[in-house]
mmCIF file of C-alpha atoms and ligand atoms in Angstrom:
data_model
loop_
_atom_site.group_PDB
_atom_site.id
_atom_site.type_symbol
_atom_site.label_atom_id
_atom_site.label_comp_id
_atom_site.label_asym_id
_atom_site.label_seq_id
_atom_site.Cartn_x
_atom_site.Cartn_y
_atom_site.Cartn_z
ATOM 1 C CA MET Y 223 -0.015 0.150 -0.198
ATOM 2 C CA GLY Y 224 3.192 2.255 -0.305
ATOM 3 C CA SER Y 225 1.460 4.241 -2.933
ATOM 4 C CA VAL Y 226 -1.419 5.578 -0.782
ATOM 5 C CA THR Y 227 -1.373 7.904 2.226
ATOM 6 C CA LEU Y 228 -4.407 8.172 4.639
ATOM 7 C CA ILE Y 229 -5.764 11.506 5.641
ATOM 8 C CA ILE Y 230 -7.729 11.817 8.697
ATOM 9 C CA PRO Y 231 -9.198 15.116 10.065
ATOM 10 C CA THR Y 232 -9.316 15.297 13.853
ATOM 11 C CA LEU Y 233 -10.853 17.476 16.348
ATOM 12 C CA ASN Y 234 -10.681 15.717 19.924
ATOM 13 C CA GLU Y 235 -10.543 12.201 18.760
ATOM 14 C CA GLY Y 236 -8.029 11.054 21.399
ATOM 15 C CA LYS Y 237 -10.537 8.246 22.301
ATOM 16 C CA ASN Y 238 -10.821 6.605 18.721
ATOM 17 C CA ILE Y 239 -7.901 7.643 16.775
ATOM 18 C CA GLY Y 240 -5.428 4.895 18.524
ATOM 19 C CA LYS Y 241 -7.887 2.302 17.909
ATOM 20 C CA LEU Y 242 -8.066 3.326 14.310
ATOM 21 C CA LEU Y 243 -4.495 3.684 13.633
ATOM 22 C CA ALA Y 244 -4.007 0.059 15.243
ATOM 23 C CA LEU Y 245 -6.141 -1.051 12.460
ATOM 24 C CA VAL Y 246 -4.361 0.572 9.660
ATOM 25 C CA ASP Y 247 -1.421 -0.628 7.442
ATOM 26 C CA MET Y 248 -0.312 2.672 5.259
ATOM 27 C CA PRO Y 249 1.168 5.683 5.898
ATOM 28 C CA VAL Y 250 -1.039 8.296 7.894
ATOM 29 C CA ILE Y 251 -1.534 12.197 8.009
ATOM 30 C CA VAL Y 252 -3.841 13.116 11.062
ATOM 31 C CA CYS Y 253 -4.713 16.675 10.096
ATOM 32 C CA ASP Y 254 -5.625 18.006 13.326
ATOM 33 C CA ASP Y 255 -7.302 21.359 14.138
ATOM 34 C CA GLY Y 256 -5.939 22.265 17.695
ATOM 35 C CA SER Y 257 -7.314 19.269 19.717
ATOM 36 C CA THR Y 258 -7.431 19.934 23.491
ATOM 37 C CA ASP Y 259 -7.394 16.213 24.496
ATOM 38 C CA ASN Y 260 -4.680 13.591 23.769
ATOM 39 C CA THR Y 261 -5.192 13.186 20.152
ATOM 40 C CA ARG Y 262 -1.544 14.376 19.773
ATOM 41 C CA GLU Y 263 0.033 12.209 22.255
ATOM 42 C CA VAL Y 264 -1.862 8.730 21.106
ATOM 43 C CA THR Y 265 -0.917 9.637 17.393
ATOM 44 C CA GLU Y 266 2.550 10.030 18.066
ATOM 45 C CA LYS Y 267 3.086 6.549 19.299
ATOM 46 C CA TYR Y 268 2.662 5.378 15.712
ATOM 47 C CA LYS Y 269 5.519 5.581 13.416
ATOM 48 C CA SER Y 270 3.922 5.732 10.057
ATOM 49 C CA CYS Y 271 1.865 8.568 11.255
ATOM 50 C CA THR Y 272 2.373 12.188 10.908
ATOM 51 C CA PHE Y 273 0.743 14.609 13.052
ATOM 52 C CA LEU Y 274 -0.100 17.866 11.305
ATOM 53 C CA ASP Y 275 -0.773 20.561 13.886
ATOM 54 C CA ARG Y 276 -3.240 23.361 12.521
ATOM 55 C CA LYS Y 277 -3.926 24.912 15.733
ATOM 56 C CA ASP Y 278 -2.519 28.086 14.345
ATOM 57 C CA ALA Y 279 -4.080 27.734 10.925
ATOM 58 C CA LYS Y 280 -5.865 30.793 9.417
ATOM 59 C CA VAL Y 281 -9.012 28.617 8.550
ATOM 60 C CA HIS Y 282 -10.022 25.908 10.865
ATOM 61 C CA GLY Y 283 -12.559 23.104 9.551
ATOM 62 C CA LEU Y 284 -12.643 19.658 8.095
ATOM 63 C CA THR Y 285 -12.174 20.594 4.553
ATOM 64 C CA ALA Y 286 -9.552 23.251 5.133
ATOM 65 C CA SER Y 287 -7.443 20.383 7.277
ATOM 66 C CA VAL Y 288 -8.249 17.659 4.560
ATOM 67 C CA VAL Y 289 -6.887 19.968 1.703
ATOM 68 C CA ASP Y 290 -3.820 20.777 3.997
ATOM 69 C CA GLY Y 291 -3.299 17.010 4.269
ATOM 70 C CA ILE Y 292 -3.420 16.181 0.709
ATOM 71 C CA ASN Y 293 -1.109 19.047 0.008
ATOM 72 C CA ARG Y 294 1.530 17.753 2.483
ATOM 73 C CA ALA Y 295 1.227 13.810 1.301
ATOM 74 C CA THR Y 296 3.823 12.969 -1.241
ATOM 75 C CA THR Y 297 2.346 9.434 -2.466
ATOM 76 C CA PRO Y 298 0.445 9.353 -5.951
ATOM 77 C CA TYR Y 299 -2.796 8.723 -4.162
ATOM 78 C CA VAL Y 300 -4.763 9.657 -0.795
ATOM 79 C CA ILE Y 301 -7.679 8.431 1.016
ATOM 80 C CA VAL Y 302 -9.586 10.626 3.195
ATOM 81 C CA MET Y 303 -11.599 8.850 6.161
ATOM 82 C CA ASP Y 304 -12.886 10.301 9.535
ATOM 83 C CA GLY Y 305 -11.117 9.569 12.925
ATOM 84 C CA ASP Y 306 -14.075 8.336 14.833
ATOM 85 C CA LEU Y 307 -14.270 4.842 13.513
ATOM 86 C CA GLN Y 308 -17.453 5.390 11.613
ATOM 87 C CA HIS Y 309 -15.663 4.442 8.228
ATOM 88 C CA PRO Y 310 -14.608 1.043 8.163
ATOM 89 C CA PRO Y 311 -10.855 0.480 7.984
ATOM 90 C CA GLU Y 312 -11.538 -3.092 6.554
ATOM 91 C CA ALA Y 313 -12.876 -1.249 3.288
ATOM 92 C CA LEU Y 314 -9.605 0.250 2.737
ATOM 93 C CA PRO Y 315 -7.764 -2.583 0.675
ATOM 94 C CA ALA Y 316 -10.876 -2.168 -1.612
ATOM 95 C CA PHE Y 317 -10.109 1.652 -2.270
ATOM 96 C CA VAL Y 318 -6.424 0.926 -2.928
ATOM 97 C CA GLU Y 319 -7.490 -1.553 -5.500
ATOM 98 C CA LYS Y 320 -9.952 0.410 -7.055
ATOM 99 C CA LEU Y 321 -7.535 3.556 -7.251
ATOM 100 C CA LYS Y 322 -5.597 1.666 -9.629
ATOM 101 C CA THR Y 323 -8.219 2.103 -12.438
ATOM 102 C CA ALA Y 324 -10.161 5.279 -11.250
ATOM 103 C CA ASP Y 325 -9.239 8.602 -10.328
ATOM 104 C CA ILE Y 326 -11.770 9.158 -7.632
ATOM 105 C CA VAL Y 327 -13.170 6.206 -5.411
ATOM 106 C CA VAL Y 328 -16.220 7.017 -3.421
ATOM 107 C CA GLY Y 329 -17.076 4.927 -0.289
ATOM 108 C CA VAL Y 330 -20.921 4.698 -0.464
ATOM 109 C CA ARG Y 331 -22.982 4.346 2.593
ATOM 110 C CA GLU Y 332 -25.270 1.149 1.910
ATOM 111 C CA LYS Y 333 -26.673 1.027 5.488
ATOM 112 C CA VAL Y 334 -26.330 3.762 8.186
ATOM 113 C CA ALA Y 335 -26.136 2.966 11.787
ATOM 114 C CA SER Y 336 -29.735 2.923 13.629
ATOM 115 C CA SER Y 337 -28.525 5.359 16.153
ATOM 116 C CA TRP Y 338 -28.723 8.106 13.563
ATOM 117 C CA PRO Y 339 -32.206 9.926 14.748
ATOM 118 C CA TRP Y 340 -34.909 10.656 11.912
ATOM 119 C CA TYR Y 341 -34.171 14.173 11.338
ATOM 120 C CA ARG Y 342 -30.490 13.425 10.637
ATOM 121 C CA ARG Y 343 -31.280 11.012 8.133
ATOM 122 C CA LEU Y 344 -33.910 13.323 6.662
ATOM 123 C CA ILE Y 345 -31.252 16.165 6.340
ATOM 124 C CA SER Y 346 -28.685 13.775 5.091
ATOM 125 C CA TRP Y 347 -31.263 12.581 2.466
ATOM 126 C CA GLY Y 348 -32.175 16.132 1.244
ATOM 127 C CA GLY Y 349 -28.536 17.263 1.287
ATOM 128 C CA THR Y 350 -27.453 14.134 -0.931
ATOM 129 C CA THR Y 351 -30.193 14.782 -3.223
ATOM 130 C CA LEU Y 352 -29.413 18.462 -3.746
ATOM 131 C CA ALA Y 353 -25.865 17.728 -4.076
ATOM 132 C CA LYS Y 354 -26.716 15.097 -6.963
ATOM 133 C CA ILE Y 355 -28.833 17.355 -8.710
ATOM 134 C CA ILE Y 356 -26.070 20.288 -8.788
ATOM 135 C CA LEU Y 357 -23.428 17.607 -9.836
ATOM 136 C CA ARG Y 358 -26.117 16.198 -12.696
ATOM 137 C CA LEU Y 359 -26.531 19.857 -13.941
ATOM 138 C CA ARG Y 360 -22.744 19.720 -14.459
ATOM 139 C CA GLY Y 361 -22.671 16.198 -16.336
ATOM 140 C CA THR Y 362 -21.494 14.199 -13.128
ATOM 141 C CA SER Y 363 -23.453 11.364 -11.531
ATOM 142 C CA VAL Y 364 -22.220 10.177 -7.989
ATOM 143 C CA VAL Y 365 -24.237 7.982 -5.913
ATOM 144 C CA ASP Y 366 -23.114 9.514 -2.648
ATOM 145 C CA PRO Y 367 -21.281 12.786 -3.093
ATOM 146 C CA MET Y 368 -21.796 13.613 0.612
ATOM 147 C CA SER Y 369 -19.457 10.539 1.581
ATOM 148 C CA GLY Y 370 -16.515 11.691 3.873
ATOM 149 C CA PHE Y 371 -14.765 8.562 3.119
ATOM 150 C CA PHE Y 372 -13.053 8.681 -0.549
ATOM 151 C CA GLY Y 373 -9.994 8.269 -2.426
ATOM 152 C CA VAL Y 374 -8.361 10.335 -5.084
ATOM 153 C CA SER Y 375 -5.312 10.716 -7.207
ATOM 154 C CA ARG Y 376 -2.951 13.583 -5.905
ATOM 155 C CA GLU Y 377 -2.437 14.666 -9.498
ATOM 156 C CA LEU Y 378 -6.262 15.294 -10.069
ATOM 157 C CA PHE Y 379 -6.704 17.045 -6.503
ATOM 158 C CA LEU Y 380 -3.659 19.283 -7.459
ATOM 159 C CA SER Y 381 -5.168 20.234 -10.701
ATOM 160 C CA THR Y 382 -8.280 21.581 -8.846
ATOM 161 C CA ASN Y 383 -8.853 25.083 -7.804
ATOM 162 C CA GLN Y 384 -8.145 25.150 -4.048
ATOM 163 C CA ASN Y 385 -9.948 28.656 -3.432
ATOM 164 C CA LYS Y 386 -13.111 26.706 -4.355
ATOM 165 C CA TYR Y 387 -12.962 24.411 -1.442
ATOM 166 C CA VAL Y 388 -15.382 25.452 1.528
ATOM 167 C CA GLY Y 389 -12.734 25.502 4.309
ATOM 168 C CA PRO Y 390 -14.927 25.515 7.310
ATOM 169 C CA GLY Y 391 -17.411 23.026 5.887
ATOM 170 C CA TYR Y 392 -17.641 19.322 5.788
ATOM 171 C CA LYS Y 393 -18.287 18.555 2.049
ATOM 172 C CA VAL Y 394 -14.669 18.334 0.581
ATOM 173 C CA LEU Y 395 -15.852 15.627 -1.863
ATOM 174 C CA LEU Y 396 -18.486 17.513 -3.401
ATOM 175 C CA ASP Y 397 -16.000 20.595 -3.571
ATOM 176 C CA LEU Y 398 -14.009 18.320 -5.520
ATOM 177 C CA LEU Y 399 -16.424 16.459 -7.756
ATOM 178 C CA LYS Y 400 -17.830 20.181 -8.774
ATOM 179 C CA GLN Y 401 -14.522 20.707 -10.289
ATOM 180 C CA VAL Y 402 -13.766 17.648 -12.191
ATOM 181 C CA LYS Y 403 -15.164 15.335 -14.745
ATOM 182 C CA SER Y 404 -13.426 11.811 -13.812
ATOM 183 C CA ASN Y 405 -13.819 8.219 -13.844
ATOM 184 C CA VAL Y 406 -15.496 7.586 -10.415
ATOM 185 C CA ALA Y 407 -15.695 4.128 -8.973
ATOM 186 C CA THR Y 408 -17.301 3.315 -5.644
ATOM 187 C CA VAL Y 409 -16.685 0.910 -2.678
ATOM 188 C CA PRO Y 410 -20.025 -0.012 -0.466
ATOM 189 C CA TYR Y 411 -19.507 0.443 3.194
ATOM 190 C CA THR Y 412 -21.791 0.322 6.541
ATOM 191 C CA PHE Y 413 -21.469 3.794 7.936
ATOM 192 C CA GLY Y 414 -21.210 2.893 11.760
ATOM 193 C CA ALA Y 415 -21.998 4.533 15.048
ATOM 194 C CA ARG Y 416 -19.293 7.024 16.185
ATOM 195 C CA ALA Y 417 -17.262 4.747 18.675
ATOM 196 C CA GLU Y 418 -16.881 7.529 21.208
ATOM 197 C CA GLY Y 419 -16.695 11.137 22.051
ATOM 198 C CA MET Y 420 -18.867 13.674 20.565
ATOM 199 C CA SER Y 421 -20.093 14.784 17.097
ATOM 200 C CA LYS Y 422 -18.500 17.979 15.920
ATOM 201 C CA LEU Y 423 -21.345 18.494 13.435
ATOM 202 C CA ARG Y 424 -23.014 21.688 14.072
ATOM 203 C CA PHE Y 425 -25.986 23.747 12.363
ATOM 204 C CA LYS Y 426 -23.384 26.235 10.739
ATOM 205 C CA HIS Y 427 -21.825 23.240 9.034
ATOM 206 C CA TRP Y 428 -25.255 22.895 6.784
ATOM 207 C CA LEU Y 429 -24.794 26.567 5.736
ATOM 208 C CA TRP Y 430 -21.526 25.896 4.751
ATOM 209 C CA PHE Y 431 -22.750 22.976 2.807
ATOM 210 C CA LEU Y 432 -25.192 25.430 1.038
ATOM 211 C CA LYS Y 433 -22.242 27.546 -0.008
ATOM 212 C CA SER Y 434 -20.437 24.378 -1.549
ATOM 213 C CA LEU Y 435 -23.663 23.988 -3.569
ATOM 214 C CA VAL Y 436 -23.757 27.083 -5.042
ATOM 215 C CA ARG Y 437 -20.105 27.919 -4.948
HETATM 216 N N1 GTP U 184 -9.520 18.789 11.592
HETATM 217 C C1 GTP U 184 -10.703 18.981 11.779
HETATM 218 N N2 GTP U 184 -10.996 17.751 12.032
HETATM 219 C C2 GTP U 184 -12.845 17.961 12.363
HETATM 220 C C3 GTP U 184 -13.233 19.153 12.349
HETATM 221 N N3 GTP U 184 -14.880 18.832 12.471
HETATM 222 C C4 GTP U 184 -14.820 17.501 12.568
HETATM 223 N N4 GTP U 184 -13.537 16.972 12.441
HETATM 224 C C5 GTP U 184 -13.361 15.497 12.099
HETATM 225 O O1 GTP U 184 -13.672 14.988 11.303
HETATM 226 C C6 GTP U 184 -14.279 13.918 11.125
HETATM 227 C C7 GTP U 184 -15.987 13.848 11.029
HETATM 228 O O2 GTP U 184 -16.533 14.836 12.077
HETATM 229 P P1 GTP U 184 -17.637 14.398 13.130
HETATM 230 O O3 GTP U 184 -17.960 15.098 14.087
HETATM 231 O O4 GTP U 184 -17.694 12.908 13.369
HETATM 232 O O5 GTP U 184 -19.035 14.525 11.808
HETATM 233 P P2 GTP U 184 -19.919 13.530 11.599
HETATM 234 O O6 GTP U 184 -19.295 12.026 11.285
HETATM 235 O O7 GTP U 184 -20.837 13.883 10.190
HETATM 236 O O8 GTP U 184 -20.989 13.140 12.616
HETATM 237 P P3 GTP U 184 -21.525 12.056 13.726
HETATM 238 O O9 GTP U 184 -22.198 11.112 12.742
HETATM 239 O O10 GTP U 184 -22.289 12.568 14.701
HETATM 240 O O11 GTP U 184 -20.061 11.542 14.314
HETATM 241 C C8 GTP U 184 -13.963 13.501 12.847
HETATM 242 O O12 GTP U 184 -12.735 12.825 12.668
HETATM 243 C C9 GTP U 184 -13.648 14.609 13.249
HETATM 244 O O13 GTP U 184 -12.837 14.532 14.525
HETATM 245 C C10 GTP U 184 -12.634 20.532 12.209
HETATM 246 O O14 GTP U 184 -13.197 21.438 12.301
HETATM 247 N N5 GTP U 184 -11.344 20.253 11.928
HETATM 248 MG MG1 MG U 185 -18.456 11.084 12.550
#
């Protein structure tokens, strides 16, 4: 798996990140936005893992962190995944395999953990539908453009306009897909429940999502 770097955005994931890193067999960049827990200490126990400290970054946010991490990577491919174990590490080999023939590989949530309340499912469904419409108008058809689990060739990512990524937002894949016409492959997976700790998703992130739609 020497051609792929795993990019993991984190904000106070000390309770999860160690368990995740123990299951991963590739270089990792943990892109941290100033965690106040022990995320850094846990990460530094793993030799294949680089801790990217963004506490003094100009723009904080999941997307800004992922963009920063991809710029730091040196491998031909990167895979982006959450640090709370909602994205199963067992799916990583399938991403690596598909990146050999596709520029973008999207993790498609086949099932969503039942712990999600109905309103969260509704918002997610509505957001996905809107994102698909916007992409369809641009000639791209992707099953789950809201996924936070995806792989991309670094060359393709670096060819995009980084000013078009909505840094404080969550939808880095949508910001990417809006800019490219590519060969997209998919990997189905079950979106688990957050292992431990608190969700960082807030109402403001849905406003940033609207910006991603229209930008
Ligand atoms: N660097 C960075 N990482 C973030 C930020 N917000 C969230 N994250 C990380 O991004 C990943 C996804 O965030 P979550 O809070 O789990 O969002 P979510 O998965 O949509 O929500 P839940 O289903 O409730 O967990 C996790 O690894 C977070 O630690 C941020 O502002 N900066
Ligand atoms: Mg999560």
